[in-house]
JSON list of N, CA and C in Angstrom, two decimals:
[
{"chain": "A", "resi": 1, "resn": "SER", "atom": "N", "xyz": [0.84, -1.18, -0.01]},
{"chain": "A", "resi": 1, "resn": "SER", "atom": "CA", "xyz": [0.01, -0.01, 0.03]},
{"chain": "A", "resi": 1, "resn": "SER", "atom": "C", "xyz": [0.88, 1.19, 0.03]},
{"chain": "A", "resi": 2, "resn": "THR", "atom": "N", "xyz": [0.28, 2.35, -0.35]},
{"chain": "A", "resi": 2, "resn": "THR", "atom": "CA", "xyz": [1.00, 3.65, -0.50]},
{"chain": "A", "resi": 2, "resn": "THR", "atom": "C", "xyz": [0.76, 4.54, 0.68]},
{"chain": "A", "resi": 3, "resn": "LEU", "atom": "N", "xyz": [1.84, 5.12, 1.20]},
{"chain": "A", "resi": 3, "resn": "LEU", "atom": "CA", "xyz": [1.68, 6.13, 2.28]},
{"chain": "A", "resi": 3, "resn": "LEU", "atom": "C", "xyz": [1.30, 7.45, 1.63]},
{"chain": "A", "resi": 4, "resn": "VAL", "atom": "N", "xyz": [0.30, 8.11, 2.24]},
{"chain": "A", "resi": 4, "resn": "VAL", "atom": "CA", "xyz": [-0.22, 9.41, 1.79]},
{"chain": "A", "resi": 4, "resn": "VAL", "atom": "C", "xyz": [-0.22, 10.37, 2.95]},
{"chain": "A", "resi": 5, "resn": "ASP", "atom": "N", "xyz": [0.46, 11.52, 2.74]},
{"chain": "A", "resi": 5, "resn": "ASP", "atom": "CA", "xyz": [0.42, 12.57, 3.75]},
{"chain": "A", "resi": 5, "resn": "ASP", "atom": "C", "xyz": [-0.72, 13.60, 3.42]},
{"chain": "A", "resi": 6, "resn": "ILE", "atom": "N", "xyz": [-1.53, 13.86, 4.38]},
{"chain": "A", "resi": 6, "resn": "ILE", "atom": "CA", "xyz": [-2.56, 14.92, 4.27]},
{"chain": "A", "resi": 6, "resn": "ILE", "atom": "C", "xyz": [-2.11, 16.05, 5.19]},
{"chain": "A", "resi": 7, "resn": "VAL", "atom": "N", "xyz": [-1.85, 17.21, 4.57]},
{"chain": "A", "resi": 7, "resn": "VAL", "atom": "CA", "xyz": [-1.32, 18.33, 5.29]},
{"chain": "A", "resi": 7, "resn": "VAL", "atom": "C", "xyz": [-2.31, 19.49, 5.24]},
{"chain": "A", "resi": 8, "resn": "GLY", "atom": "N", "xyz": [-2.49, 20.12, 6.34]},
{"chain": "A", "resi": 8, "resn": "GLY", "atom": "CA", "xyz": [-3.46, 21.28, 6.37]},
{"chain": "A", "resi": 8, "resn": "GLY", "atom": "C", "xyz": [-3.41, 21.88, 7.77]},
{"chain": "A", "resi": 9, "resn": "THR", "atom": "N", "xyz": [-4.44, 22.65, 8.09]},
{"chain": "A", "resi": 9, "resn": "THR", "atom": "CA", "xyz": [-4.65, 23.28, 9.33]},
{"chain": "A", "resi": 9, "resn": "THR", "atom": "C", "xyz": [-5.96, 22.82, 9.90]},
{"chain": "A", "resi": 10, "resn": "ASN", "atom": "N", "xyz": [-6.01, 22.73, 11.27]},
{"chain": "A", "resi": 10, "resn": "ASN", "atom": "CA", "xyz": [-7.16, 22.35, 11.96]},
{"chain": "A", "resi": 10, "resn": "ASN", "atom": "C", "xyz": [-7.90, 21.08, 11.44]},
{"chain": "A", "resi": 11, "resn": "LEU", "atom": "N", "xyz": [-7.05, 20.07, 11.06]},
{"chain": "A", "resi": 11, "resn": "LEU", "atom": "CA", "xyz": [-7.57, 18.83, 10.54]},
{"chain": "A", "resi": 11, "resn": "LEU", "atom": "C", "xyz": [-8.43, 18.06, 11.53]},
{"chain": "A", "resi": 12, "resn": "LEU", "atom": "N", "xyz": [-8.17, 18.30, 12.80]},
{"chain": "A", "resi": 12, "resn": "LEU", "atom": "CA", "xyz": [-8.93, 17.54, 13.83]},
{"chain": "A", "resi": 12, "resn": "LEU", "atom": "C", "xyz": [-10.20, 18.29, 14.31]},
{"chain": "A", "resi": 13, "resn": "GLY", "atom": "N", "xyz": [-10.40, 19.56, 13.83]},
{"chain": "A", "resi": 13, "resn": "GLY", "atom": "CA", "xyz": [-11.57, 20.30, 14.05]},
{"chain": "A", "resi": 13, "resn": "GLY", "atom": "C", "xyz": [-11.93, 20.34, 15.54]},
{"chain": "A", "resi": 14, "resn": "GLY", "atom": "N", "xyz": [-10.93, 20.50, 16.42]},
{"chain": "A", "resi": 14, "resn": "GLY", "atom": "CA", "xyz": [-11.18, 20.55, 17.85]},
{"chain": "A", "resi": 14, "resn": "GLY", "atom": "C", "xyz": [-11.14, 19.15, 18.57]},
{"chain": "A", "resi": 15, "resn": "GLY", "atom": "N", "xyz": [-10.93, 18.17, 17.81]},
{"chain": "A", "resi": 15, "resn": "GLY", "atom": "CA", "xyz": [-10.90, 16.80, 18.39]},
{"chain": "A", "resi": 15, "resn": "GLY", "atom": "C", "xyz": [-9.50, 16.46, 18.80]},
{"chain": "A", "resi": 16, "resn": "ASN", "atom": "N", "xyz": [-9.27, 15.22, 19.21]},
{"chain": "A", "resi": 16, "resn": "ASN", "atom": "CA", "xyz": [-7.99, 14.70, 19.75]},
{"chain": "A", "resi": 16, "resn": "ASN", "atom": "C", "xyz": [-7.27, 13.76, 18.79]},
{"chain": "A", "resi": 17, "resn": "TYR", "atom": "N", "xyz": [-8.03, 13.10, 17.93]},
{"chain": "A", "resi": 17, "resn": "TYR", "atom": "CA", "xyz": [-7.38, 12.18, 17.01]},
{"chain": "A", "resi": 17, "resn": "TYR", "atom": "C", "xyz": [-8.27, 11.94, 15.78]},
{"chain": "A", "resi": 18, "resn": "THR", "atom": "N", "xyz": [-7.68, 11.43, 14.73]},
{"chain": "A", "resi": 18, "resn": "THR", "atom": "CA", "xyz": [-8.39, 11.12, 13.44]},
{"chain": "A", "resi": 18, "resn": "THR", "atom": "C", "xyz": [-9.08, 9.77, 13.70]},
{"chain": "A", "resi": 19, "resn": "ALA", "atom": "N", "xyz": [-10.34, 9.77, 13.48]},
{"chain": "A", "resi": 19, "resn": "ALA", "atom": "CA", "xyz": [-11.10, 8.58, 13.59]},
{"chain": "A", "resi": 19, "resn": "ALA", "atom": "C", "xyz": [-11.29, 7.77, 12.31]},
{"chain": "A", "resi": 20, "resn": "ALA", "atom": "N", "xyz": [-11.31, 8.53, 11.18]},
{"chain": "A", "resi": 20, "resn": "ALA", "atom": "CA", "xyz": [-11.49, 7.85, 9.85]},
{"chain": "A", "resi": 20, "resn": "ALA", "atom": "C", "xyz": [-11.02, 8.79, 8.76]},
{"chain": "A", "resi": 21, "resn": "VAL", "atom": "N", "xyz": [-10.60, 8.13, 7.68]},
{"chain": "A", "resi": 21, "resn": "VAL", "atom": "CA", "xyz": [-10.16, 8.88, 6.45]},
{"chain": "A", "resi": 21, "resn": "VAL", "atom": "C", "xyz": [-10.62, 8.10, 5.29]},
{"chain": "A", "resi": 22, "resn": "THR", "atom": "N", "xyz": [-11.18, 8.81, 4.31]},
{"chain": "A", "resi": 22, "resn": "THR", "atom": "CA", "xyz": [-11.51, 8.19, 2.96]},
{"chain": "A", "resi": 22, "resn": "THR", "atom": "C", "xyz": [-10.80, 8.89, 1.90]},
{"chain": "A", "resi": 23, "resn": "LEU", "atom": "N", "xyz": [-10.40, 8.20, 0.86]},
{"chain": "A", "resi": 23, "resn": "LEU", "atom": "CA", "xyz": [-9.75, 8.77, -0.35]},
{"chain": "A", "resi": 23, "resn": "LEU", "atom": "C", "xyz": [-10.59, 8.27, -1.49]},
{"chain": "A", "resi": 24, "resn": "VAL", "atom": "N", "xyz": [-11.22, 9.15, -2.25]},
{"chain": "A", "resi": 24, "resn": "VAL", "atom": "CA", "xyz": [-12.05, 8.79, -3.35]},
{"chain": "A", "resi": 24, "resn": "VAL", "atom": "C", "xyz": [-13.16, 7.79, -2.93]},
{"chain": "A", "resi": 25, "resn": "GLY", "atom": "N", "xyz": [-13.70, 7.97, -1.72]},
{"chain": "A", "resi": 25, "resn": "GLY", "atom": "CA", "xyz": [-14.78, 7.14, -1.23]},
{"chain": "A", "resi": 25, "resn": "GLY", "atom": "C", "xyz": [-14.35, 5.86, -0.57]},
{"chain": "A", "resi": 26, "resn": "LEU", "atom": "N", "xyz": [-13.06, 5.52, -0.61]},
{"chain": "A", "resi": 26, "resn": "LEU", "atom": "CA", "xyz": [-12.59, 4.26, -0.03]},
{"chain": "A", "resi": 26, "resn": "LEU", "atom": "C", "xyz": [-11.92, 4.58, 1.32]},
{"chain": "A", "resi": 27, "resn": "ALA", "atom": "N", "xyz": [-12.33, 3.73, 2.34]},
{"chain": "A", "resi": 27, "resn": "ALA", "atom": "CA", "xyz": [-11.65, 3.85, 3.67]},
{"chain": "A", "resi": 27, "resn": "ALA", "atom": "C", "xyz": [-10.22, 3.52, 3.51]},
{"chain": "A", "resi": 28, "resn": "VAL", "atom": "N", "xyz": [-9.31, 4.21, 4.14]},
{"chain": "A", "resi": 28, "resn": "VAL", "atom": "CA", "xyz": [-7.89, 3.84, 4.14]},
{"chain": "A", "resi": 28, "resn": "VAL", "atom": "C", "xyz": [-7.58, 2.58, 4.79]},
{"chain": "A", "resi": 29, "resn": "ASP", "atom": "N", "xyz": [-6.52, 1.94, 4.48]},
{"chain": "A", "resi": 29, "resn": "ASP", "atom": "CA", "xyz": [-6.15, 0.69, 5.14]},
{"chain": "A", "resi": 29, "resn": "ASP", "atom": "C", "xyz": [-5.71, 0.91, 6.56]},
{"chain": "A", "resi": 30, "resn": "GLN", "atom": "N", "xyz": [-4.98, 2.07, 6.79]},
{"chain": "A", "resi": 30, "resn": "GLN", "atom": "CA", "xyz": [-4.46, 2.27, 8.15]},
{"chain": "A", "resi": 30, "resn": "GLN", "atom": "C", "xyz": [-4.19, 3.84, 8.34]},
{"chain": "A", "resi": 31, "resn": "ILE", "atom": "N", "xyz": [-4.48, 4.30, 9.49]},
{"chain": "A", "resi": 31, "resn": "ILE", "atom": "CA", "xyz": [-4.13, 5.68, 9.88]},
{"chain": "A", "resi": 31, "resn": "ILE", "atom": "C", "xyz": [-2.82, 5.56, 10.63]},
{"chain": "A", "resi": 32, "resn": "VAL", "atom": "N", "xyz": [-1.71, 6.06, 10.04]},
{"chain": "A", "resi": 32, "resn": "VAL", "atom": "CA", "xyz": [-0.43, 5.93, 10.65]},
{"chain": "A", "resi": 32, "resn": "VAL", "atom": "C", "xyz": [-0.13, 6.99, 11.69]},
{"chain": "A", "resi": 33, "resn": "VAL", "atom": "N", "xyz": [-0.35, 8.27, 11.28]},
{"chain": "A", "resi": 33, "resn": "VAL", "atom": "CA", "xyz": [-0.22, 9.43, 12.13]},
{"chain": "A", "resi": 33, "resn": "VAL", "atom": "C", "xyz": [-1.60, 10.06, 12.17]},
{"chain": "A", "resi": 34, "resn": "GLY", "atom": "N", "xyz": [-2.20, 10.19, 13.35]},
{"chain": "A", "resi": 34, "resn": "GLY", "atom": "CA", "xyz": [-3.60, 10.63, 13.35]},
{"chain": "A", "resi": 34, "resn": "GLY", "atom": "C", "xyz": [-3.91, 11.59, 14.54]},
{"chain": "A", "resi": 35, "resn": "SER", "atom": "N", "xyz": [-2.88, 11.99, 15.29]},
{"chain": "A", "resi": 35, "resn": "SER", "atom": "CA", "xyz": [-3.11, 12.84, 16.48]},
{"chain": "A", "resi": 35, "resn": "SER", "atom": "C", "xyz": [-2.60, 14.29, 16.26]},
{"chain": "A", "resi": 36, "resn": "SER", "atom": "N", "xyz": [-2.21, 14.60, 15.01]},
{"chain": "A", "resi": 36, "resn": "SER", "atom": "CA", "xyz": [-1.72, 15.97, 14.73]},
{"chain": "A", "resi": 36, "resn": "SER", "atom": "C", "xyz": [-2.83, 16.83, 14.06]},
{"chain": "A", "resi": 37, "resn": "ASN", "atom": "N", "xyz": [-2.87, 18.08, 14.37]},
{"chain": "A", "resi": 37, "resn": "ASN", "atom": "CA", "xyz": [-3.84, 18.93, 13.85]},
{"chain": "A", "resi": 37, "resn": "ASN", "atom": "C", "xyz": [-3.40, 19.46, 12.42]},
{"chain": "A", "resi": 38, "resn": "THR", "atom": "N", "xyz": [-2.16, 19.18, 12.06]},
{"chain": "A", "resi": 38, "resn": "THR", "atom": "CA", "xyz": [-1.64, 19.67, 10.76]},
{"chain": "A", "resi": 38, "resn": "THR", "atom": "C", "xyz": [-1.15, 18.55, 9.81]},
{"chain": "A", "resi": 39, "resn": "LEU", "atom": "N", "xyz": [-1.09, 17.29, 10.30]},
{"chain": "A", "resi": 39, "resn": "LEU", "atom": "CA", "xyz": [-0.68, 16.19, 9.43]},
{"chain": "A", "resi": 39, "resn": "LEU", "atom": "C", "xyz": [-1.39, 14.92, 9.80]},
{"chain": "A", "resi": 40, "resn": "VAL", "atom": "N", "xyz": [-1.96, 14.28, 8.82]},
{"chain": "A", "resi": 40, "resn": "VAL", "atom": "CA", "xyz": [-2.54, 12.94, 8.93]},
{"chain": "A", "resi": 40, "resn": "VAL", "atom": "C", "xyz": [-1.81, 12.08, 7.87]},
{"chain": "A", "resi": 41, "resn": "GLN", "atom": "N", "xyz": [-1.25, 10.90, 8.31]},
{"chain": "A", "resi": 41, "resn": "GLN", "atom": "CA", "xyz": [-0.56, 10.06, 7.38]},
{"chain": "A", "resi": 41, "resn": "GLN", "atom": "C", "xyz": [-1.34, 8.73, 7.37]},
{"chain": "A", "resi": 42, "resn": "VAL", "atom": "N", "xyz": [-1.66, 8.27, 6.17]},
{"chain": "A", "resi": 42, "resn": "VAL", "atom": "CA", "xyz": [-2.43, 7.06, 6.04]},
{"chain": "A", "resi": 42, "resn": "VAL", "atom": "C", "xyz": [-1.80, 6.11, 4.96]},
{"chain": "A", "resi": 43, "resn": "ARG", "atom": "N", "xyz": [-2.29, 4.85, 5.03]},
{"chain": "A", "resi": 43, "resn": "ARG", "atom": "CA", "xyz": [-1.91, 3.92, 3.92]},
{"chain": "A", "resi": 43, "resn": "ARG", "atom": "C", "xyz": [-3.18, 3.79, 3.09]},
{"chain": "A", "resi": 44, "resn": "ALA", "atom": "N", "xyz": [-3.06, 4.21, 1.82]},
{"chain": "A", "resi": 44, "resn": "ALA", "atom": "CA", "xyz": [-4.20, 4.16, 0.90]},
{"chain": "A", "resi": 44, "resn": "ALA", "atom": "C", "xyz": [-4.60, 2.78, 0.63]},
{"chain": "A", "resi": 45, "resn": "ALA", "atom": "N", "xyz": [-5.88, 2.52, 0.45]},
{"chain": "A", "resi": 45, "resn": "ALA", "atom": "CA", "xyz": [-6.41, 1.28, 0.06]},
{"chain": "A", "resi": 45, "resn": "ALA", "atom": "C", "xyz": [-6.07, 1.01, -1.37]},
{"chain": "A", "resi": 46, "resn": "ALA", "atom": "N", "xyz": [-5.84, -0.28, -1.71]},
{"chain": "A", "resi": 46, "resn": "ALA", "atom": "CA", "xyz": [-5.53, -0.65, -3.05]},
{"chain": "A", "resi": 46, "resn": "ALA", "atom": "C", "xyz": [-6.82, -0.74, -3.88]},
{"chain": "A", "resi": 47, "resn": "GLY", "atom": "N", "xyz": [-6.72, -0.61, -5.14]},
{"chain": "A", "resi": 47, "resn": "GLY", "atom": "CA", "xyz": [-7.90, -0.81, -6.04]},
{"chain": "A", "resi": 47, "resn": "GLY", "atom": "C", "xyz": [-8.72, 0.37, -6.29]},
{"chain": "A", "resi": 48, "resn": "GLY", "atom": "N", "xyz": [-8.36, 1.53, -5.77]},
{"chain": "A", "resi": 48, "resn": "GLY", "atom": "CA", "xyz": [-9.13, 2.71, -6.09]},
{"chain": "A", "resi": 48, "resn": "GLY", "atom": "C", "xyz": [-9.04, 3.12, -7.54]},
{"chain": "A", "resi": 49, "resn": "ASN", "atom": "N", "xyz": [-9.97, 3.99, -7.98]},
{"chain": "A", "resi": 49, "resn": "ASN", "atom": "CA", "xyz": [-9.94, 4.39, -9.34]},
{"chain": "A", "resi": 49, "resn": "ASN", "atom": "C", "xyz": [-10.48, 5.81, -9.44]},
{"chain": "A", "resi": 50, "resn": "GLY", "atom": "N", "xyz": [-9.77, 6.62, -10.19]},
{"chain": "A", "resi": 50, "resn": "GLY", "atom": "CA", "xyz": [-10.27, 8.01, -10.48]},
{"chain": "A", "resi": 50, "resn": "GLY", "atom": "C", "xyz": [-9.84, 9.01, -9.47]},
{"chain": "A", "resi": 51, "resn": "THR", "atom": "N", "xyz": [-10.52, 10.17, -9.59]},
{"chain": "A", "resi": 51, "resn": "THR", "atom": "CA", "xyz": [-10.23, 11.31, -8.74]},
{"chain": "A", "resi": 51, "resn": "THR", "atom": "C", "xyz": [-11.43, 11.52, -7.81]},
{"chain": "A", "resi": 52, "resn": "GLY", "atom": "N", "xyz": [-11.19, 11.96, -6.59]},
{"chain": "A", "resi": 52, "resn": "GLY", "atom": "CA", "xyz": [-12.28, 12.23, -5.68]},
{"chain": "A", "resi": 52, "resn": "GLY", "atom": "C", "xyz": [-11.87, 12.93, -4.42]},
{"chain": "A", "resi": 53, "resn": "ASP", "atom": "N", "xyz": [-12.75, 12.97, -3.49]},
{"chain": "A", "resi": 53, "resn": "ASP", "atom": "CA", "xyz": [-12.53, 13.78, -2.31]},
{"chain": "A", "resi": 53, "resn": "ASP", "atom": "C", "xyz": [-11.58, 13.04, -1.24]},
{"chain": "A", "resi": 54, "resn": "VAL", "atom": "N", "xyz": [-10.89, 13.91, -0.47]},
{"chain": "A", "resi": 54, "resn": "VAL", "atom": "CA", "xyz": [-10.18, 13.41, 0.73]},
{"chain": "A", "resi": 54, "resn": "VAL", "atom": "C", "xyz": [-11.07, 13.92, 1.89]},
{"chain": "A", "resi": 55, "resn": "VAL", "atom": "N", "xyz": [-11.45, 12.89, 2.75]},
{"chain": "A", "resi": 55, "resn": "VAL", "atom": "CA", "xyz": [-12.31, 13.27, 3.89]},
{"chain": "A", "resi": 55, "resn": "VAL", "atom": "C", "xyz": [-11.64, 12.75, 5.14]},
{"chain": "A", "resi": 56, "resn": "VAL", "atom": "N", "xyz": [-11.40, 13.68, 6.09]},
{"chain": "A", "resi": 56, "resn": "VAL", "atom": "CA", "xyz": [-10.80, 13.35, 7.38]},
{"chain": "A", "resi": 56, "resn": "VAL", "atom": "C", "xyz": [-11.91, 13.61, 8.47]},
{"chain": "A", "resi": 57, "resn": "VAL", "atom": "N", "xyz": [-12.10, 12.50, 9.29]},
{"chain": "A", "resi": 57, "resn": "VAL", "atom": "CA", "xyz": [-13.13, 12.63, 10.36]},
{"chain": "A", "resi": 57, "resn": "VAL", "atom": "C", "xyz": [-12.44, 12.52, 11.67]},
{"chain": "A", "resi": 58, "resn": "ALA", "atom": "N", "xyz": [-12.62, 13.47, 12.50]},
{"chain": "A", "resi": 58, "resn": "ALA", "atom": "CA", "xyz": [-12.09, 13.50, 13.87]},
{"chain": "A", "resi": 58, "resn": "ALA", "atom": "C", "xyz": [-12.95, 12.69, 14.84]},
{"chain": "A", "resi": 59, "resn": "ASP", "atom": "N", "xyz": [-12.37, 12.48, 16.02]},
{"chain": "A", "resi": 59, "resn": "ASP", "atom": "CA", "xyz": [-13.11, 11.71, 17.01]},
{"chain": "A", "resi": 59, "resn": "ASP", "atom": "C", "xyz": [-14.44, 12.37, 17.47]},
{"chain": "A", "resi": 60, "resn": "THR", "atom": "N", "xyz": [-14.46, 13.70, 17.32]},
{"chain": "A", "resi": 60, "resn": "THR", "atom": "CA", "xyz": [-15.63, 14.51, 17.66]},
{"chain": "A", "resi": 60, "resn": "THR", "atom": "C", "xyz": [-16.74, 14.42, 16.58]},
{"chain": "A", "resi": 61, "resn": "GLY", "atom": "N", "xyz": [-16.41, 13.88, 15.43]},
{"chain": "A", "resi": 61, "resn": "GLY", "atom": "CA", "xyz": [-17.34, 13.87, 14.29]},
{"chain": "A", "resi": 61, "resn": "GLY", "atom": "C", "xyz": [-17.08, 14.98, 13.30]},
{"chain": "A", "resi": 62, "resn": "ALA", "atom": "N", "xyz": [-16.24, 15.94, 13.74]},
{"chain": "A", "resi": 62, "resn": "ALA", "atom": "CA", "xyz": [-15.86, 17.04, 12.84]},
{"chain": "A", "resi": 62, "resn": "ALA", "atom": "C", "xyz": [-15.20, 16.50, 11.54]},
{"chain": "A", "resi": 63, "resn": "THR", "atom": "N", "xyz": [-15.68, 17.00, 10.38]},
{"chain": "A", "resi": 63, "resn": "THR", "atom": "CA", "xyz": [-15.19, 16.50, 9.10]},
{"chain": "A", "resi": 63, "resn": "THR", "atom": "C", "xyz": [-14.50, 17.64, 8.32]},
{"chain": "A", "resi": 64, "resn": "THR", "atom": "N", "xyz": [-13.36, 17.26, 7.77]},
{"chain": "A", "resi": 64, "resn": "THR", "atom": "CA", "xyz": [-12.69, 18.15, 6.85]},
{"chain": "A", "resi": 64, "resn": "THR", "atom": "C", "xyz": [-12.60, 17.48, 5.51]},
{"chain": "A", "resi": 65, "resn": "THR", "atom": "N", "xyz": [-13.00, 18.17, 4.43]},
{"chain": "A", "resi": 65, "resn": "THR", "atom": "CA", "xyz": [-13.05, 17.61, 3.09]},
{"chain": "A", "resi": 65, "resn": "THR", "atom": "C", "xyz": [-12.29, 18.51, 2.10]},
{"chain": "A", "resi": 66, "resn": "LEU", "atom": "N", "xyz": [-11.42, 17.82, 1.28]},
{"chain": "A", "resi": 66, "resn": "LEU", "atom": "CA", "xyz": [-10.80, 18.48, 0.12]},
{"chain": "A", "resi": 66, "resn": "LEU", "atom": "C", "xyz": [-11.39, 17.86, -1.10]},
{"chain": "A", "resi": 67, "resn": "VAL", "atom": "N", "xyz": [-12.24, 18.64, -1.77]},
{"chain": "A", "resi": 67, "resn": "VAL", "atom": "CA", "xyz": [-12.95, 18.17, -2.96]},
{"chain": "A", "resi": 67, "resn": "VAL", "atom": "C", "xyz": [-11.97, 17.91, -4.10]},
{"chain": "A", "resi": 68, "resn": "ASN", "atom": "N", "xyz": [-12.09, 16.68, -4.69]},
{"chain": "A", "resi": 68, "resn": "ASN", "atom": "CA", "xyz": [-11.22, 16.24, -5.73]},
{"chain": "A", "resi": 68, "resn": "ASN", "atom": "C", "xyz": [-9.72, 16.40, -5.36]},
{"chain": "A", "resi": 69, "resn": "GLY", "atom": "N", "xyz": [-9.34, 16.03, -4.09]},
{"chain": "A", "resi": 69, "resn": "GLY", "atom": "CA", "xyz": [-8.07, 16.23, -3.58]},
{"chain": "A", "resi": 69, "resn": "GLY", "atom": "C", "xyz": [-7.16, 15.03, -3.75]},
{"chain": "A", "resi": 70, "resn": "PHE", "atom": "N", "xyz": [-7.71, 13.93, -4.36]},
{"chain": "A", "resi": 70, "resn": "PHE", "atom": "CA", "xyz": [-6.80, 12.71, -4.50]},
{"chain": "A", "resi": 70, "resn": "PHE", "atom": "C", "xyz": [-7.13, 12.01, -5.78]},
{"chain": "A", "resi": 71, "resn": "ARG", "atom": "N", "xyz": [-6.13, 11.44, -6.38]},
{"chain": "A", "resi": 71, "resn": "ARG", "atom": "CA", "xyz": [-6.38, 10.73, -7.65]},
{"chain": "A", "resi": 71, "resn": "ARG", "atom": "C", "xyz": [-5.56, 9.44, -7.57]},
{"chain": "A", "resi": 72, "resn": "TYR", "atom": "N", "xyz": [-6.27, 8.34, -7.83]},
{"chain": "A", "resi": 72, "resn": "TYR", "atom": "CA", "xyz": [-5.71, 7.01, -7.98]},
{"chain": "A", "resi": 72, "resn": "TYR", "atom": "C", "xyz": [-5.17, 6.91, -9.42]},
{"chain": "A", "resi": 73, "resn": "LEU", "atom": "N", "xyz": [-3.98, 6.43, -9.62]},
{"chain": "A", "resi": 73, "resn": "LEU", "atom": "CA", "xyz": [-3.43, 6.29, -10.96]},
{"chain": "A", "resi": 73, "resn": "LEU", "atom": "C", "xyz": [-3.44, 4.78, -11.32]},
{"chain": "A", "resi": 74, "resn": "SER", "atom": "N", "xyz": [-3.59, 4.55, -12.60]},
{"chain": "A", "resi": 74, "resn": "SER", "atom": "CA", "xyz": [-3.56, 3.20, -13.12]},
{"chain": "A", "resi": 74, "resn": "SER", "atom": "C", "xyz": [-2.14, 2.58, -12.92]},
{"chain": "A", "resi": 75, "resn": "ALA", "atom": "N", "xyz": [-2.13, 1.24, -12.67]},
{"chain": "A", "resi": 75, "resn": "ALA", "atom": "CA", "xyz": [-0.88, 0.59, -12.55]},
{"chain": "A", "resi": 75, "resn": "ALA", "atom": "C", "xyz": [-0.13, 0.65, -13.84]},
{"chain": "A", "resi": 76, "resn": "ALA", "atom": "N", "xyz": [1.21, 0.73, -13.71]},
{"chain": "A", "resi": 76, "resn": "ALA", "atom": "CA", "xyz": [2.01, 0.81, -14.94]},
{"chain": "A", "resi": 76, "resn": "ALA", "atom": "C", "xyz": [2.05, -0.49, -15.63]},
{"chain": "A", "resi": 77, "resn": "ALA", "atom": "N", "xyz": [2.14, -0.41, -16.93]},
{"chain": "A", "resi": 77, "resn": "ALA", "atom": "CA", "xyz": [2.24, -1.65, -17.70]},
{"chain": "A", "resi": 77, "resn": "ALA", "atom": "C", "xyz": [3.64, -1.84, -18.11]},
{"chain": "A", "resi": 78, "resn": "VAL", "atom": "N", "xyz": [4.17, -3.02, -17.94]},
{"chain": "A", "resi": 78, "resn": "VAL", "atom": "CA", "xyz": [5.58, -3.29, -18.28]},
{"chain": "A", "resi": 78, "resn": "VAL", "atom": "C", "xyz": [5.57, -4.09, -19.63]},
{"chain": "A", "resi": 79, "resn": "ARG", "atom": "N", "xyz": [6.30, -3.59, -20.59]},
{"chain": "A", "resi": 79, "resn": "ARG", "atom": "CA", "xyz": [6.38, -4.28, -21.89]},
{"chain": "A", "resi": 79, "resn": "ARG", "atom": "C", "xyz": [7.80, -4.73, -22.15]},
{"chain": "A", "resi": 80, "resn": "SER", "atom": "N", "xyz": [7.97, -5.82, -22.73]},
{"chain": "A", "resi": 80, "resn": "SER", "atom": "CA", "xyz": [9.30, -6.27, -23.13]},
{"chain": "A", "resi": 80, "resn": "SER", "atom": "C", "xyz": [9.52, -6.36, -24.58]}
]
Protein backbone atom coordinates (compact mmCIF):
# COMPACT_ATOMS: atom_id res chain seq x y z
CA SER A 1 0.00 0.00 0.00
CA THR A 2 1.02 3.61 -0.52
CA LEU A 3 1.69 6.13 2.25
CA VAL A 4 -0.22 9.38 1.79
CA ASP A 5 0.40 12.60 3.75
CA ILE A 6 -2.57 14.89 4.27
CA VAL A 7 -1.30 18.32 5.30
CA GLY A 8 -3.45 21.24 6.40
CA THR A 9 -4.63 23.26 9.36
CA ASN A 10 -7.22 22.35 11.97
CA LEU A 11 -7.57 18.84 10.52
CA LEU A 12 -8.95 17.56 13.83
CA GLY A 13 -11.59 20.28 14.10
CA GLY A 14 -11.18 20.54 17.86
CA GLY A 15 -10.89 16.80 18.37
CA ASN A 16 -8.01 14.72 19.74
CA TYR A 17 -7.39 12.17 16.99
CA THR A 18 -8.36 11.11 13.48
CA ALA A 19 -11.15 8.55 13.62
CA ALA A 20 -11.51 7.85 9.87
CA VAL A 21 -10.17 8.88 6.48
CA THR A 22 -11.50 8.16 3.00
CA LEU A 23 -9.78 8.74 -0.33
CA VAL A 24 -12.06 8.79 -3.37
CA GLY A 25 -14.76 7.18 -1.21
CA LEU A 26 -12.59 4.26 -0.02
CA ALA A 27 -11.65 3.85 3.63
CA VAL A 28 -7.89 3.87 4.08
CA ASP A 29 -6.14 0.68 5.15
CA GLN A 30 -4.45 2.31 8.14
CA ILE A 31 -4.11 5.67 9.89
CA VAL A 32 -0.38 5.91 10.66
CA VAL A 33 -0.24 9.42 12.15
CA GLY A 34 -3.58 10.68 13.40
CA SER A 35 -3.12 12.88 16.46
CA SER A 36 -1.70 15.96 14.71
CA ASN A 37 -3.84 18.97 13.82
CA THR A 38 -1.66 19.65 10.76
CA LEU A 39 -0.65 16.19 9.44
CA VAL A 40 -2.50 12.94 8.93
CA GLN A 41 -0.56 10.06 7.38
CA VAL A 42 -2.44 7.06 6.02
CA ARG A 43 -1.95 3.92 3.95
CA ALA A 44 -4.19 4.18 0.90
CA ALA A 45 -6.43 1.25 0.08
CA ALA A 46 -5.53 -0.65 -3.08
CA GLY A 47 -7.86 -0.82 -6.02
CA GLY A 48 -9.13 2.73 -6.07
CA ASN A 49 -9.97 4.38 -9.34
CA GLY A 50 -10.23 7.96 -10.51
CA THR A 51 -10.28 11.30 -8.74
CA GLY A 52 -12.30 12.21 -5.68
CA ASP A 53 -12.51 13.76 -2.27
CA VAL A 54 -10.19 13.44 0.71
CA VAL A 55 -12.30 13.25 3.88
CA VAL A 56 -10.80 13.37 7.39
CA VAL A 57 -13.14 12.65 10.33
CA ALA A 58 -12.07 13.50 13.88
CA ASP A 59 -13.13 11.69 17.04
CA THR A 60 -15.67 14.48 17.65
CA GLY A 61 -17.33 13.86 14.29
CA ALA A 62 -15.86 17.05 12.82
CA THR A 63 -15.20 16.51 9.11
CA THR A 64 -12.64 18.16 6.85
CA THR A 65 -13.04 17.62 3.10
CA LEU A 66 -10.81 18.49 0.16
CA VAL A 67 -12.96 18.17 -2.96
CA ASN A 68 -11.18 16.23 -5.74
CA GLY A 69 -8.04 16.22 -3.63
CA PHE A 70 -6.82 12.71 -4.48
CA ARG A 71 -6.35 10.71 -7.64
CA TYR A 72 -5.67 7.01 -8.00
CA LEU A 73 -3.39 6.27 -10.94
CA SER A 74 -3.56 3.17 -13.09
CA ALA A 75 -0.88 0.58 -12.53
CA ALA A 76 2.03 0.84 -14.92
CA ALA A 77 2.21 -1.67 -17.72
CA VAL A 78 5.58 -3.31 -18.32
CA ARG A 79 6.39 -4.28 -21.89
CA SER A 80 9.29 -6.30 -23.12
